[in-house]
Tab-separated table of C-alpha atoms in Angstrom:
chain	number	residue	atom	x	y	z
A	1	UNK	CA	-15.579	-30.205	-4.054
A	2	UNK	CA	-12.291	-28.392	-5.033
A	3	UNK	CA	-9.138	-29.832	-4.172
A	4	UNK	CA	-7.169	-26.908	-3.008
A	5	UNK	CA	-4.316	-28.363	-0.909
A	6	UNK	CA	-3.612	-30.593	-4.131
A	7	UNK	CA	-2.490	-27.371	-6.198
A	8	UNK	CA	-0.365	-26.094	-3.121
A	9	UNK	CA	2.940	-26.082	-4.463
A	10	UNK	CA	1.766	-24.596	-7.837
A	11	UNK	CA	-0.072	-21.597	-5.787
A	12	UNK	CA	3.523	-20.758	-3.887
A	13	UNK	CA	5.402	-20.717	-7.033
A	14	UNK	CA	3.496	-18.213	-8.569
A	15	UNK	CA	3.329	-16.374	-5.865
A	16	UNK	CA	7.315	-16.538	-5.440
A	17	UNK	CA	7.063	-15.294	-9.705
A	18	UNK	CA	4.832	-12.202	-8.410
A	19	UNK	CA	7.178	-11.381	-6.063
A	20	UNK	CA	10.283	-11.634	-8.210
A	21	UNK	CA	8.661	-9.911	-11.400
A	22	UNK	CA	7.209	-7.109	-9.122
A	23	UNK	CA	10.489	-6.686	-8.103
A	24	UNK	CA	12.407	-6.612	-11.386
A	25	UNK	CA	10.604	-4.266	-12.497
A	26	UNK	CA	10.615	-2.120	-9.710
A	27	UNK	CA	14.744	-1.792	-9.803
A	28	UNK	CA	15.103	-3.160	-13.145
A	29	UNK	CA	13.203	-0.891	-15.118
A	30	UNK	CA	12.754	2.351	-12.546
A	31	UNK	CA	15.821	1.801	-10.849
A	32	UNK	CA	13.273	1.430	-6.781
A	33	UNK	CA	10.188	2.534	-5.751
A	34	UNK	CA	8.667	6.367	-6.772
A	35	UNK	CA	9.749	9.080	-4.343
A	36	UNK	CA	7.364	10.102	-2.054
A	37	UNK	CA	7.705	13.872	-0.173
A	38	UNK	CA	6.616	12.014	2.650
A	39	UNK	CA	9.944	9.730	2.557
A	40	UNK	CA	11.830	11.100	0.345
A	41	UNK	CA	11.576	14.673	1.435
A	42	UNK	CA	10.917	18.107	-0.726
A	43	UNK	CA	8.579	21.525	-1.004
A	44	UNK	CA	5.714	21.254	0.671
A	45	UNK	CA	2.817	24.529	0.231
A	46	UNK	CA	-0.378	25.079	1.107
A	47	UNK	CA	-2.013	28.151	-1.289
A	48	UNK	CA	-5.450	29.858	-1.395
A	49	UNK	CA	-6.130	29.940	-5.333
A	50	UNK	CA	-8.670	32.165	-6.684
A	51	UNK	CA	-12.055	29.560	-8.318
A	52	UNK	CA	-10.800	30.199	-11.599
A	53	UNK	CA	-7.916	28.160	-10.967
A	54	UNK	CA	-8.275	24.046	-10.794
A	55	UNK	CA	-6.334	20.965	-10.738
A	56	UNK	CA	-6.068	20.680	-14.335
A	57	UNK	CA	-4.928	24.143	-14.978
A	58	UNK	CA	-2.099	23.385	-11.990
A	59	UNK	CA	-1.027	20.252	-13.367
A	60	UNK	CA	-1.214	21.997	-17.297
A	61	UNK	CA	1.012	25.245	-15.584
A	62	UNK	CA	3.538	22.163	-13.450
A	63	UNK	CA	3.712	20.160	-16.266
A	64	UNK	CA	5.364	23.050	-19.009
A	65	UNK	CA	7.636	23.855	-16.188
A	66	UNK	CA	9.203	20.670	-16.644
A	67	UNK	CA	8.341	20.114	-12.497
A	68	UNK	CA	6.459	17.031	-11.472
A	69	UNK	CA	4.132	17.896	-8.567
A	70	UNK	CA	1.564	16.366	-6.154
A	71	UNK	CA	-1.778	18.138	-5.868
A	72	UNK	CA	-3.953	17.614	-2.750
A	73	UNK	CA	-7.385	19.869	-2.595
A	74	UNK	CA	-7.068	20.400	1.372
A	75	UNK	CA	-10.307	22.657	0.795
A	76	UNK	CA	-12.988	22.210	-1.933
A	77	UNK	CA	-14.726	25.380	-1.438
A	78	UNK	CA	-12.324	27.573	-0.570
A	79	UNK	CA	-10.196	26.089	-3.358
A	80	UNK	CA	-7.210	25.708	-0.992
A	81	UNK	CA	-4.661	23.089	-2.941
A	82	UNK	CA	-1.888	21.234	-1.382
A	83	UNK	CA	1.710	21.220	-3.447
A	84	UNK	CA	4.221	18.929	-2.829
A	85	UNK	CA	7.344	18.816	-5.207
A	86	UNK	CA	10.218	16.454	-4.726
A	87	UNK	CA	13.987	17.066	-3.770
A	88	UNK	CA	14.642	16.268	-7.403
A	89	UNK	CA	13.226	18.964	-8.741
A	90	UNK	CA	15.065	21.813	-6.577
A	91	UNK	CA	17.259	22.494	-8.981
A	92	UNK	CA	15.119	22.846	-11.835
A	93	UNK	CA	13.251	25.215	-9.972
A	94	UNK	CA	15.959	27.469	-8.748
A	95	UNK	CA	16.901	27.371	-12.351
A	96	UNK	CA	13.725	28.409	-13.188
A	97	UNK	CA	14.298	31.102	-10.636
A	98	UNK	CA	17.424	32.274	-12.221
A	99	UNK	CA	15.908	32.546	-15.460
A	100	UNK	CA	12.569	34.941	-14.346
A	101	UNK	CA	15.139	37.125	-11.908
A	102	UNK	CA	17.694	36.930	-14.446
A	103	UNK	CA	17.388	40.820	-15.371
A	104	UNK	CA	17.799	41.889	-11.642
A	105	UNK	CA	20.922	39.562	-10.804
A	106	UNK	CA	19.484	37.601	-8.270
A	107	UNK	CA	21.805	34.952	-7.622
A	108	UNK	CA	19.534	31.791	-7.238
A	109	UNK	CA	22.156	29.713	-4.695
A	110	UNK	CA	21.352	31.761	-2.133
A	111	UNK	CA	17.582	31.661	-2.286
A	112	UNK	CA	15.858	28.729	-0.285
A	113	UNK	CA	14.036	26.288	-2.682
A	114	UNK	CA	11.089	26.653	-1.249
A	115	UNK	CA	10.925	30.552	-1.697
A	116	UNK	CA	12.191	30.535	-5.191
A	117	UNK	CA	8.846	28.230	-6.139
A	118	UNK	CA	6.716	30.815	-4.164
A	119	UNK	CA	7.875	33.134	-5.776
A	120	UNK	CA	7.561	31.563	-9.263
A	121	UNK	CA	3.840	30.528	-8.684
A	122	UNK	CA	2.661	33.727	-6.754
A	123	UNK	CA	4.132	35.739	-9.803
A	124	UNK	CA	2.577	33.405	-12.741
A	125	UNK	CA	-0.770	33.365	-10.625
A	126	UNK	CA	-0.723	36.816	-9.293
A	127	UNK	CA	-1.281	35.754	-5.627
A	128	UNK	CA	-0.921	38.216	-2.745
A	129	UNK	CA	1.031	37.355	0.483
A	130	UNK	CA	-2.019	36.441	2.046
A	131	UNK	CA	-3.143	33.068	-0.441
A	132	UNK	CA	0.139	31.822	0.685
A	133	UNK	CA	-1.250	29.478	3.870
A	134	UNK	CA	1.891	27.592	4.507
A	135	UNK	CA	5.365	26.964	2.949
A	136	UNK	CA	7.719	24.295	3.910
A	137	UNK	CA	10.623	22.462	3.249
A	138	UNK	CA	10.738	18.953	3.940
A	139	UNK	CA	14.537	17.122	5.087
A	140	UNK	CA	14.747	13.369	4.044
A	141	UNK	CA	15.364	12.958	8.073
A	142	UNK	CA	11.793	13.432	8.337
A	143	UNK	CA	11.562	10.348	5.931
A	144	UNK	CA	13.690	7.928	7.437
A	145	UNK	CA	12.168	8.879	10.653
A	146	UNK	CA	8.477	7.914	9.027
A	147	UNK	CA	9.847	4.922	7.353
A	148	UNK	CA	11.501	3.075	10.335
A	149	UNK	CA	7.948	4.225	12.402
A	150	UNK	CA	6.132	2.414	9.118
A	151	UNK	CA	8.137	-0.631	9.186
A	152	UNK	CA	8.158	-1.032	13.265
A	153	UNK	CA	4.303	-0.821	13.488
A	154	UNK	CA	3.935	-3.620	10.297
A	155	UNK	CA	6.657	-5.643	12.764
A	156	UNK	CA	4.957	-4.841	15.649
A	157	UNK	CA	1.505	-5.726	14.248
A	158	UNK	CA	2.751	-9.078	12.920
A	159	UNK	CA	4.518	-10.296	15.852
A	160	UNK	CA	0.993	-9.770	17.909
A	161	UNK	CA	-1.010	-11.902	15.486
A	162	UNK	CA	1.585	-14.416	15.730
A	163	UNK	CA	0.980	-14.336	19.344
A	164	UNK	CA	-2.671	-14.263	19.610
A	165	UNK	CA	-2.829	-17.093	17.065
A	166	UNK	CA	-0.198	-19.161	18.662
A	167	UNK	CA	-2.429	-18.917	21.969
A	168	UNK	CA	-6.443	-19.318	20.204
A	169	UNK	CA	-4.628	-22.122	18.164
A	170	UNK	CA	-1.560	-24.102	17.698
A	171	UNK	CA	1.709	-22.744	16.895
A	172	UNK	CA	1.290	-24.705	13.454
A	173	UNK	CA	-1.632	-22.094	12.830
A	174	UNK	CA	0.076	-19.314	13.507
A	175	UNK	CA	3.311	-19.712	11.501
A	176	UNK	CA	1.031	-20.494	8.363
A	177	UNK	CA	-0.866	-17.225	9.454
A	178	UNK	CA	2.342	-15.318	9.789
A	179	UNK	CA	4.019	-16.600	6.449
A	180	UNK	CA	0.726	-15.363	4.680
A	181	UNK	CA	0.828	-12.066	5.917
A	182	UNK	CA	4.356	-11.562	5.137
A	183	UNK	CA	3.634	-12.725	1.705
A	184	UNK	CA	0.626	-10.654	1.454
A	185	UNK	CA	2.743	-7.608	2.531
A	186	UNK	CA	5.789	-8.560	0.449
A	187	UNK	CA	3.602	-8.934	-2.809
A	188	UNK	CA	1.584	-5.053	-2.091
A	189	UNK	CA	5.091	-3.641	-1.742
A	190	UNK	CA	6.111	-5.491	-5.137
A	191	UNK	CA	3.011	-4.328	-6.477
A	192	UNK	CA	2.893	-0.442	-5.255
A	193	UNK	CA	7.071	-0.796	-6.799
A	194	UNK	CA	5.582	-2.023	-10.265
A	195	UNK	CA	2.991	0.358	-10.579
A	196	UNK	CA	5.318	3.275	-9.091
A	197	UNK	CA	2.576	4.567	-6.800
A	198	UNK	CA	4.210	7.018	-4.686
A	199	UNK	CA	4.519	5.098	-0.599
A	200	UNK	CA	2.947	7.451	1.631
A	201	UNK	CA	1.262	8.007	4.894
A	202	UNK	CA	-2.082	6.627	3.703
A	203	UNK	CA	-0.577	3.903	1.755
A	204	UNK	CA	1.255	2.643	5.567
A	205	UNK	CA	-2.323	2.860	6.580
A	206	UNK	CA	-3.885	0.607	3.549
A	207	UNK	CA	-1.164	-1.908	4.313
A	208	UNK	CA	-2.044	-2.115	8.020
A	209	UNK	CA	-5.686	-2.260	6.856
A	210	UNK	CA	-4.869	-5.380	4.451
A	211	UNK	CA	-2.939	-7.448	7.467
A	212	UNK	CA	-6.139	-6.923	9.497
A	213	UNK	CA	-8.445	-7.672	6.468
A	214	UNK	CA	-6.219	-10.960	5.624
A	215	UNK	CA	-5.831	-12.534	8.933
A	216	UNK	CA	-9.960	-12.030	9.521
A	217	UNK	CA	-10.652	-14.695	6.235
A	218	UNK	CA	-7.452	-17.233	7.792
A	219	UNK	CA	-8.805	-16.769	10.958
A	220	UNK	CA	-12.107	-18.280	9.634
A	221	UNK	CA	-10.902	-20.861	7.776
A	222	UNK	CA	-8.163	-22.001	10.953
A	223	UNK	CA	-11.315	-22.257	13.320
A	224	UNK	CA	-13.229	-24.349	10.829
A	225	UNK	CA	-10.253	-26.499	10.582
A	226	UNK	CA	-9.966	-26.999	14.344
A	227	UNK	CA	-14.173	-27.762	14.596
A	228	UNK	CA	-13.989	-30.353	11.888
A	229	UNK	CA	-10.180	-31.920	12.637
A	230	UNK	CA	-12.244	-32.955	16.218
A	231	UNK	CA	-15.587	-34.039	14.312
A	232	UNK	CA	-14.090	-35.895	11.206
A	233	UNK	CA	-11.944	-39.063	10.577
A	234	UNK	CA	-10.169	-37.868	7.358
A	235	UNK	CA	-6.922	-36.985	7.006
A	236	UNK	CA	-5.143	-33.689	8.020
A	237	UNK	CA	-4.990	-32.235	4.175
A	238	UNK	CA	-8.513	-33.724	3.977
A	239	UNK	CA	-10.371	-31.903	6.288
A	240	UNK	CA	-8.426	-28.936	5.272
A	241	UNK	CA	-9.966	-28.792	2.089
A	242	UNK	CA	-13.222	-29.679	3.663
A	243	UNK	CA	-12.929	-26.750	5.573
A	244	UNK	CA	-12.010	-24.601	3.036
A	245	UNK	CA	-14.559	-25.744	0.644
A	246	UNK	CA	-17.183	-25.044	3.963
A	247	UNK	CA	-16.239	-21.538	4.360
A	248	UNK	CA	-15.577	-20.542	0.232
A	249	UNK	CA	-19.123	-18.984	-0.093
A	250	UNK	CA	-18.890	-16.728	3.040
A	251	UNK	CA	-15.023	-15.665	2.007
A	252	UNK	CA	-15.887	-14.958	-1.605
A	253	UNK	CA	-19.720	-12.982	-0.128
A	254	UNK	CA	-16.936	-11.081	2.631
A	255	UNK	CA	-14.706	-9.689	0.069
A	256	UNK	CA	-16.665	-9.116	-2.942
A	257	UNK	CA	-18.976	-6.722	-0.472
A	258	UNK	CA	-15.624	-4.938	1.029
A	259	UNK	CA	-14.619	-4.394	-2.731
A	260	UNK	CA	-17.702	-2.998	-3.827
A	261	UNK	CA	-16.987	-0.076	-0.921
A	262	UNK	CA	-13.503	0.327	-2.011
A	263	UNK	CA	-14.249	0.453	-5.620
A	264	UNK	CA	-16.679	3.241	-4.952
A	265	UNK	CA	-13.575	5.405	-3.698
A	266	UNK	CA	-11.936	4.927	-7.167
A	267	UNK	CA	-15.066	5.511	-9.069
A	268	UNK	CA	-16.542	8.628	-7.324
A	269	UNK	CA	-13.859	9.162	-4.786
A	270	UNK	CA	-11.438	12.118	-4.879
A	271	UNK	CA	-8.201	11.738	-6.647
A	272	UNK	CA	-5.886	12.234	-3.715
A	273	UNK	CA	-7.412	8.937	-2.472
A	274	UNK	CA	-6.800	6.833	-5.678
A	275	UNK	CA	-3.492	5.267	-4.344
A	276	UNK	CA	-5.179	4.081	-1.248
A	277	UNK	CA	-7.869	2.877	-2.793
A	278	UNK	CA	-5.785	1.041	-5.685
A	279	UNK	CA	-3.451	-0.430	-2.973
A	280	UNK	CA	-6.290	-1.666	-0.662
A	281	UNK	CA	-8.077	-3.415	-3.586
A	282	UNK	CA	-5.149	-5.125	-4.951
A	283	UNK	CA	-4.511	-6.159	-0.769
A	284	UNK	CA	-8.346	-7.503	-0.212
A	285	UNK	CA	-7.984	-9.799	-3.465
A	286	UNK	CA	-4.728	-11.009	-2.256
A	287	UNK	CA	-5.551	-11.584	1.382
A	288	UNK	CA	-8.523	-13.190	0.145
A	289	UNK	CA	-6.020	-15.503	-2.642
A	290	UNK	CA	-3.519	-16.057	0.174
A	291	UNK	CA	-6.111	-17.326	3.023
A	292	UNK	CA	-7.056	-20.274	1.019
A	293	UNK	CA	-4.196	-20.601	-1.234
A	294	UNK	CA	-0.752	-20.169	1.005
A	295	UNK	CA	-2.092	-20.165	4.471
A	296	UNK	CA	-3.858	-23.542	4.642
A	297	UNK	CA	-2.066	-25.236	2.638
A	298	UNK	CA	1.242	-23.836	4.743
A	299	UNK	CA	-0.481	-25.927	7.758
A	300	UNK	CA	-0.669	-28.629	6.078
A	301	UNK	CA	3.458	-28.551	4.876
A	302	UNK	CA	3.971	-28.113	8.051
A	303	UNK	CA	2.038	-30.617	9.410
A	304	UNK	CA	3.437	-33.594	7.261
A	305	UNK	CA	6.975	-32.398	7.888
A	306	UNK	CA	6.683	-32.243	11.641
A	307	UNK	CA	4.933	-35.769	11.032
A	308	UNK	CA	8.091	-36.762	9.009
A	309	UNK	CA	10.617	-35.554	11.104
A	310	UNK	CA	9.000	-37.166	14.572
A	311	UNK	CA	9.196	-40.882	12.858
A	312	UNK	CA	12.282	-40.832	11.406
């Protein structure tokens, strides 16, 4: 039987490492996290290409334009393709604008972003009026409205599981549960600044999906806990690792058989939904690391403290 609570201490420092190395290089080396049209704001269009025209020849024709662009296929057989272009690049492309006009003095400052890349696009691909579905332009007001809704619902999400659990358990049980989570979420954010994978709607949604994911393996190890803490006459870190040893097979069974569905979205999946996927695999492998390895043994800190603290 593996001792887990003895390696507590050396689990929580390298999880406080992650967290501090995701983080350096997230402002160290890229200066924050990627901007995201959804946060960030930028162009946003939605255009009916003819079947000739794929996602490698868009990102080929984005690419020598200097312009870096997100490509969504909203419609496989209609080839309908989703283009969103940051802020960051509005300038480029109204110089771009400037340069193709040039000849008929069109003064690029007083042409809206998003119809100067309309126009650049429907000219290089010869589109008609028509292929243009949608065409928008994005204000970073949008984002910080999106952001604060992101961060209230991960708030408002953990507050309720600290509630539940304080009321199914002990209070004990739910401030290990609660630490977890917040170091599950804290390590994903470190981890989606490292890799510079652009935050998004979807990737709110694969956080939320993580908490629940996480808290369902510490759930099952707190309720083993409680049955044997009655039943046995070993100590509270004891039967602890008793418990955790108990329930190892059906954790490890649990998420292996989640990953295998998740992987499948990376292997065959589309590429819009690479992110997500990424995000929630690197989440089920941590919430699976952080049920037995900071949870638990956060009970059992807490326990020998409150222990400490009462007989002194």
């Amino acid at each position: 039987m593996f001792d887990f609570i003895k390696y507590k201490y050396v689990s929580i420092s390298v999880s406080i490492l992650l967290i501090i190395l995701g983080f350096s290089v997230t402002y160290g080396k890229y200066g924050g996290f990627a901007t995201s049209l959804d946060f960030d704001g930028g162009l946003r269009t939605v255009i009916d290409f003819e079947d000739s025209v794929d996602r490698s020849k868009l990102e080929e024709y984005f690419s020598s334009k200097g312009l870096e662009a997100v490509l969504v296929l909203m419609d496989k057989e209609k080839n309908h393709y989703q283009i969103d272009i940051g802020l960051g690049s509005v300038e480029k492309i109204k110089q771009l604008y400037t340069e193709k006009k040039g000849s008929v003095g069109v003064d690029s400052k007083s042409v809206p972003a998003i119809d100067a890349l309309i126009s650049l696009v429907s000219e290089d691909f010869h589109l008609t009026k028509e292929q243009i579905l949608s065409a928008n332009q994005v204000g970073s007001v949008v984002g910080a409205e999106l952001t604060e809704t992101g961060v209230t619902l991960l708030g408002l999400t953990l507050l309720i599981i600290l509630a539940y659990i304080s009321f199914r358990f002990q209070f004990k049980f739910a401030l290990g549960a609660s630490v977890a989570l917040v170091h599950d979420l804290v390590i994903t954010v470190a981890f989606i600044g490292f890799f510079q994978i652009k935050p998004s709607i979807p990737i709110i949604a694969a956080l939320l999906t993580l908490l629940g994911y996480s808290i369902n393996d510490t759930i099952v190890i707190f309720d083993r806990i409680r049955e044997n803490a009655g039943n046995l006459k070993d100590t509270f870190a004891q039967v602890i690792n008793i418990s955790i040893n108990q329930t190892l097979s059906r954790t490890f069974n649990t998420s292996f058989a989640t990953l295998i569905s998740v992987v499948a979205l990376i292997i065959g999946g589309a590429v819009e939904l690479y992110d997500f996927a990424y995000v929630l695999t690197f989440g089920i492998v941590l919430g699976t690391y952080s049920s037995i390895f900071i949870a638990a043994p956060l009970i059992d800190i807490y326990d020998t403290l409150h222990k400490r603290f009462r007989t002194a």
